[in-house]
Amino acid sequence: MTPPPARGGRVRRRRMPGQGRLLGAAALVVVGALLPWVYSPAGPVTGMRGPGLWTFYAAMLALAGGLTPPRWRVLAAVQGAVVGLVAIGLPVWQVVHLLQLVGTQGWAPGPGLVMTFAGGVLSLVAGWQLWNLRGGEAPATT
């Protein structure tokens, strides 16, 4: 016998472990893309003027991965890995590019760069957690 539905006739679906982290990573990357990535003497440079736009697009992929049903767990894990690589790779490339252009003088990394990088790390962690689930079930705790 199946249990009765929750109040209001709706059945609440449980999220897989890692989906919440993937949604959090999407939020971090979206906010990071909108904030300044670099502070220079000419003023702050927002992420949306450069690679932040690409990380914003990747964050939409993380959002989709965080909302997928449990039967598509592998797809969500792959989406988390792709977003993680983009959200880590582009900020690292930006820092290396600036170091090659002007060295360490005259600029400082902004909060958007740091938030995007952190969102990428969180996305990789979420993808790894989704990939390691056994049969779509939550791991047993002792």
PDB file of C-alpha atoms in Angstrom:
ATOM      1  CA  MET A   1       0.000   0.000   0.000  1.00  0.00           C
ATOM      2  CA  THR A   2       1.401   3.401  -0.961  1.00  0.00           C
ATOM      3  CA  PRO A   3       1.405   6.240   1.539  1.00  0.00           C
ATOM      4  CA  PRO A   4      -1.089   9.038   0.980  1.00  0.00           C
ATOM      5  CA  PRO A   5       0.176  12.183  -0.752  1.00  0.00           C
ATOM      6  CA  ALA A   6       1.241  15.184   1.282  1.00  0.00           C
ATOM      7  CA  ARG A   7      -1.147  18.023   2.079  1.00  0.00           C
ATOM      8  CA  GLY A   8      -2.803  19.533  -0.944  1.00  0.00           C
ATOM      9  CA  GLY A   9      -2.572  16.350  -3.015  1.00  0.00           C
ATOM     10  CA  ARG A  10       1.012  17.023  -4.115  1.00  0.00           C
ATOM     11  CA  VAL A  11       3.788  14.494  -3.771  1.00  0.00           C
ATOM     12  CA  ARG A  12       7.111  15.988  -2.775  1.00  0.00           C
ATOM     13  CA  ARG A  13      10.065  14.606  -4.680  1.00  0.00           C
ATOM     14  CA  ARG A  14      13.350  14.169  -2.822  1.00  0.00           C
ATOM     15  CA  ARG A  15      16.469  15.686  -4.295  1.00  0.00           C
ATOM     16  CA  MET A  16      19.539  13.591  -4.840  1.00  0.00           C
ATOM     17  CA  PRO A  17      22.581  14.389  -2.743  1.00  0.00           C
ATOM     18  CA  GLY A  18      24.603  16.865  -4.783  1.00  0.00           C
ATOM     19  CA  GLN A  19      21.686  18.588  -6.495  1.00  0.00           C
ATOM     20  CA  GLY A  20      21.500  21.248  -3.796  1.00  0.00           C
ATOM     21  CA  ARG A  21      25.223  21.889  -4.188  1.00  0.00           C
ATOM     22  CA  LEU A  22      24.789  22.159  -7.955  1.00  0.00           C
ATOM     23  CA  LEU A  23      22.021  24.737  -7.490  1.00  0.00           C
ATOM     24  CA  GLY A  24      24.245  26.643  -5.052  1.00  0.00           C
ATOM     25  CA  ALA A  25      27.101  26.524  -7.551  1.00  0.00           C
ATOM     26  CA  ALA A  26      24.805  27.935 -10.228  1.00  0.00           C
ATOM     27  CA  ALA A  27      23.864  30.814  -7.927  1.00  0.00           C
ATOM     28  CA  LEU A  28      27.518  31.548  -7.092  1.00  0.00           C
ATOM     29  CA  VAL A  29      28.544  31.568 -10.745  1.00  0.00           C
ATOM     30  CA  VAL A  30      25.618  33.777 -11.820  1.00  0.00           C
ATOM     31  CA  VAL A  31      26.313  36.359  -9.122  1.00  0.00           C
ATOM     32  CA  GLY A  32      30.051  36.126  -9.769  1.00  0.00           C
ATOM     33  CA  ALA A  33      29.551  36.780 -13.469  1.00  0.00           C
ATOM     34  CA  LEU A  34      27.653  39.979 -12.702  1.00  0.00           C
ATOM     35  CA  LEU A  35      30.134  41.382 -10.153  1.00  0.00           C
ATOM     36  CA  PRO A  36      33.475  43.051 -10.986  1.00  0.00           C
ATOM     37  CA  TRP A  37      36.189  40.575 -11.934  1.00  0.00           C
ATOM     38  CA  VAL A  38      39.100  43.014 -11.962  1.00  0.00           C
ATOM     39  CA  TYR A  39      39.790  46.313 -10.231  1.00  0.00           C
ATOM     40  CA  SER A  40      42.100  48.559 -12.234  1.00  0.00           C
ATOM     41  CA  PRO A  41      43.114  52.239 -12.029  1.00  0.00           C
ATOM     42  CA  ALA A  42      40.535  52.927 -14.768  1.00  0.00           C
ATOM     43  CA  GLY A  43      37.795  51.409 -12.588  1.00  0.00           C
ATOM     44  CA  PRO A  44      36.202  48.016 -12.039  1.00  0.00           C
ATOM     45  CA  VAL A  45      35.774  45.660 -14.990  1.00  0.00           C
ATOM     46  CA  THR A  46      32.640  43.548 -14.738  1.00  0.00           C
ATOM     47  CA  GLY A  47      32.710  39.910 -15.709  1.00  0.00           C
ATOM     48  CA  MET A  48      29.973  40.386 -18.287  1.00  0.00           C
ATOM     49  CA  ARG A  49      32.419  42.328 -20.501  1.00  0.00           C
ATOM     50  CA  GLY A  50      34.523  39.233 -21.022  1.00  0.00           C
ATOM     51  CA  PRO A  51      34.660  35.621 -19.907  1.00  0.00           C
ATOM     52  CA  GLY A  52      32.035  36.195 -17.220  1.00  0.00           C
ATOM     53  CA  LEU A  53      29.400  36.019 -19.934  1.00  0.00           C
ATOM     54  CA  TRP A  54      30.492  32.476 -20.754  1.00  0.00           C
ATOM     55  CA  THR A  55      30.424  31.473 -17.106  1.00  0.00           C
ATOM     56  CA  PHE A  56      26.917  32.925 -16.875  1.00  0.00           C
ATOM     57  CA  TYR A  57      25.832  30.661 -19.729  1.00  0.00           C
ATOM     58  CA  ALA A  58      27.479  27.688 -18.039  1.00  0.00           C
ATOM     59  CA  ALA A  59      25.614  28.486 -14.824  1.00  0.00           C
ATOM     60  CA  MET A  60      22.357  27.922 -16.693  1.00  0.00           C
ATOM     61  CA  LEU A  61      23.612  24.411 -17.429  1.00  0.00           C
ATOM     62  CA  ALA A  62      24.274  23.916 -13.703  1.00  0.00           C
ATOM     63  CA  LEU A  63      20.769  25.150 -12.949  1.00  0.00           C
ATOM     64  CA  ALA A  64      19.359  22.569 -15.345  1.00  0.00           C
ATOM     65  CA  GLY A  65      21.500  19.860 -13.759  1.00  0.00           C
ATOM     66  CA  GLY A  66      20.269  20.792 -10.319  1.00  0.00           C
ATOM     67  CA  LEU A  67      16.653  20.425 -11.417  1.00  0.00           C
ATOM     68  CA  THR A  68      16.904  17.121 -13.311  1.00  0.00           C
ATOM     69  CA  PRO A  69      14.946  14.103 -12.082  1.00  0.00           C
ATOM     70  CA  PRO A  70      16.828  11.302 -10.299  1.00  0.00           C
ATOM     71  CA  ARG A  71      16.687   8.953 -13.297  1.00  0.00           C
ATOM     72  CA  TRP A  72      19.017  11.359 -15.154  1.00  0.00           C
ATOM     73  CA  ARG A  73      21.635  11.420 -12.421  1.00  0.00           C
ATOM     74  CA  VAL A  74      24.548  10.758 -14.796  1.00  0.00           C
ATOM     75  CA  LEU A  75      23.508  13.680 -17.008  1.00  0.00           C
ATOM     76  CA  ALA A  76      23.413  15.967 -13.958  1.00  0.00           C
ATOM     77  CA  ALA A  77      26.879  14.751 -12.921  1.00  0.00           C
ATOM     78  CA  VAL A  78      28.300  15.479 -16.374  1.00  0.00           C
ATOM     79  CA  GLN A  79      26.683  18.921 -16.367  1.00  0.00           C
ATOM     80  CA  GLY A  80      28.269  19.624 -12.984  1.00  0.00           C
ATOM     81  CA  ALA A  81      31.686  18.614 -14.311  1.00  0.00           C
ATOM     82  CA  VAL A  82      31.368  20.761 -17.433  1.00  0.00           C
ATOM     83  CA  VAL A  83      30.279  23.809 -15.437  1.00  0.00           C
ATOM     84  CA  GLY A  84      33.069  23.234 -12.941  1.00  0.00           C
ATOM     85  CA  LEU A  85      35.703  23.137 -15.665  1.00  0.00           C
ATOM     86  CA  VAL A  86      34.363  26.308 -17.290  1.00  0.00           C
ATOM     87  CA  ALA A  87      33.925  28.200 -14.013  1.00  0.00           C
ATOM     88  CA  ILE A  88      37.433  27.289 -12.859  1.00  0.00           C
ATOM     89  CA  GLY A  89      39.195  27.517 -16.212  1.00  0.00           C
ATOM     90  CA  LEU A  90      38.041  30.981 -17.260  1.00  0.00           C
ATOM     91  CA  PRO A  91      38.938  32.790 -14.002  1.00  0.00           C
ATOM     92  CA  VAL A  92      42.339  31.084 -13.957  1.00  0.00           C
ATOM     93  CA  TRP A  93      42.866  32.065 -17.599  1.00  0.00           C
ATOM     94  CA  GLN A  94      41.857  35.661 -16.756  1.00  0.00           C
ATOM     95  CA  VAL A  95      44.410  35.896 -13.943  1.00  0.00           C
ATOM     96  CA  VAL A  96      47.187  34.336 -16.040  1.00  0.00           C
ATOM     97  CA  HIS A  97      46.358  36.643 -18.943  1.00  0.00           C
ATOM     98  CA  LEU A  98      46.511  39.739 -16.725  1.00  0.00           C
ATOM     99  CA  LEU A  99      49.774  38.580 -15.158  1.00  0.00           C
ATOM    100  CA  GLN A 100      51.290  38.249 -18.625  1.00  0.00           C
ATOM    101  CA  LEU A 101      50.004  41.665 -19.738  1.00  0.00           C
ATOM    102  CA  VAL A 102      50.830  43.902 -16.785  1.00  0.00           C
ATOM    103  CA  GLY A 103      52.285  41.721 -14.040  1.00  0.00           C
ATOM    104  CA  THR A 104      51.063  42.350 -10.527  1.00  0.00           C
ATOM    105  CA  GLN A 105      50.951  46.143 -10.681  1.00  0.00           C
ATOM    106  CA  GLY A 106      47.838  48.172 -11.255  1.00  0.00           C
ATOM    107  CA  TRP A 107      45.079  45.595 -10.849  1.00  0.00           C
ATOM    108  CA  ALA A 108      43.469  43.398  -8.212  1.00  0.00           C
ATOM    109  CA  PRO A 109      41.077  40.463  -8.537  1.00  0.00           C
ATOM    110  CA  GLY A 110      37.472  41.329  -7.785  1.00  0.00           C
ATOM    111  CA  PRO A 111      34.793  39.453  -5.888  1.00  0.00           C
ATOM    112  CA  GLY A 112      33.195  38.159  -9.085  1.00  0.00           C
ATOM    113  CA  LEU A 113      36.356  36.326 -10.075  1.00  0.00           C
ATOM    114  CA  VAL A 114      36.597  34.685  -6.665  1.00  0.00           C
ATOM    115  CA  MET A 115      32.888  33.782  -6.512  1.00  0.00           C
ATOM    116  CA  THR A 116      32.971  32.250  -9.986  1.00  0.00           C
ATOM    117  CA  PHE A 117      36.002  30.166  -9.073  1.00  0.00           C
ATOM    118  CA  ALA A 118      34.317  29.009  -5.845  1.00  0.00           C
ATOM    119  CA  GLY A 119      31.170  28.133  -7.783  1.00  0.00           C
ATOM    120  CA  GLY A 120      33.280  26.036 -10.135  1.00  0.00           C
ATOM    121  CA  VAL A 121      34.817  24.115  -7.255  1.00  0.00           C
ATOM    122  CA  LEU A 122      31.374  23.552  -5.733  1.00  0.00           C
ATOM    123  CA  SER A 123      30.060  22.392  -9.102  1.00  0.00           C
ATOM    124  CA  LEU A 124      32.859  19.821  -9.419  1.00  0.00           C
ATOM    125  CA  VAL A 125      32.134  18.556  -5.911  1.00  0.00           C
ATOM    126  CA  ALA A 126      28.433  18.248  -6.737  1.00  0.00           C
ATOM    127  CA  GLY A 127      29.183  16.442 -10.006  1.00  0.00           C
ATOM    128  CA  TRP A 128      31.459  14.006  -8.208  1.00  0.00           C
ATOM    129  CA  GLN A 129      28.830  13.375  -5.542  1.00  0.00           C
ATOM    130  CA  LEU A 130      26.137  12.750  -8.165  1.00  0.00           C
ATOM    131  CA  TRP A 131      28.437  10.455 -10.140  1.00  0.00           C
ATOM    132  CA  ASN A 132      29.236   8.292  -7.096  1.00  0.00           C
ATOM    133  CA  LEU A 133      25.617   7.551  -6.135  1.00  0.00           C
ATOM    134  CA  ARG A 134      24.689   3.892  -6.345  1.00  0.00           C
ATOM    135  CA  GLY A 135      21.539   3.299  -8.380  1.00  0.00           C
ATOM    136  CA  GLY A 136      20.230   6.817  -7.729  1.00  0.00           C
ATOM    137  CA  GLU A 137      19.875   6.154  -4.004  1.00  0.00           C
ATOM    138  CA  ALA A 138      21.419   8.153  -1.209  1.00  0.00           C
ATOM    139  CA  PRO A 139      24.515   6.534   0.305  1.00  0.00           C
ATOM    140  CA  ALA A 140      23.885   4.568   3.484  1.00  0.00           C
ATOM    141  CA  THR A 141      24.949   6.233   6.712  1.00  0.00           C
ATOM    142  CA  THR A 142      26.181   4.316   9.722  1.00  0.00           C
TER     143      THR A 142
END
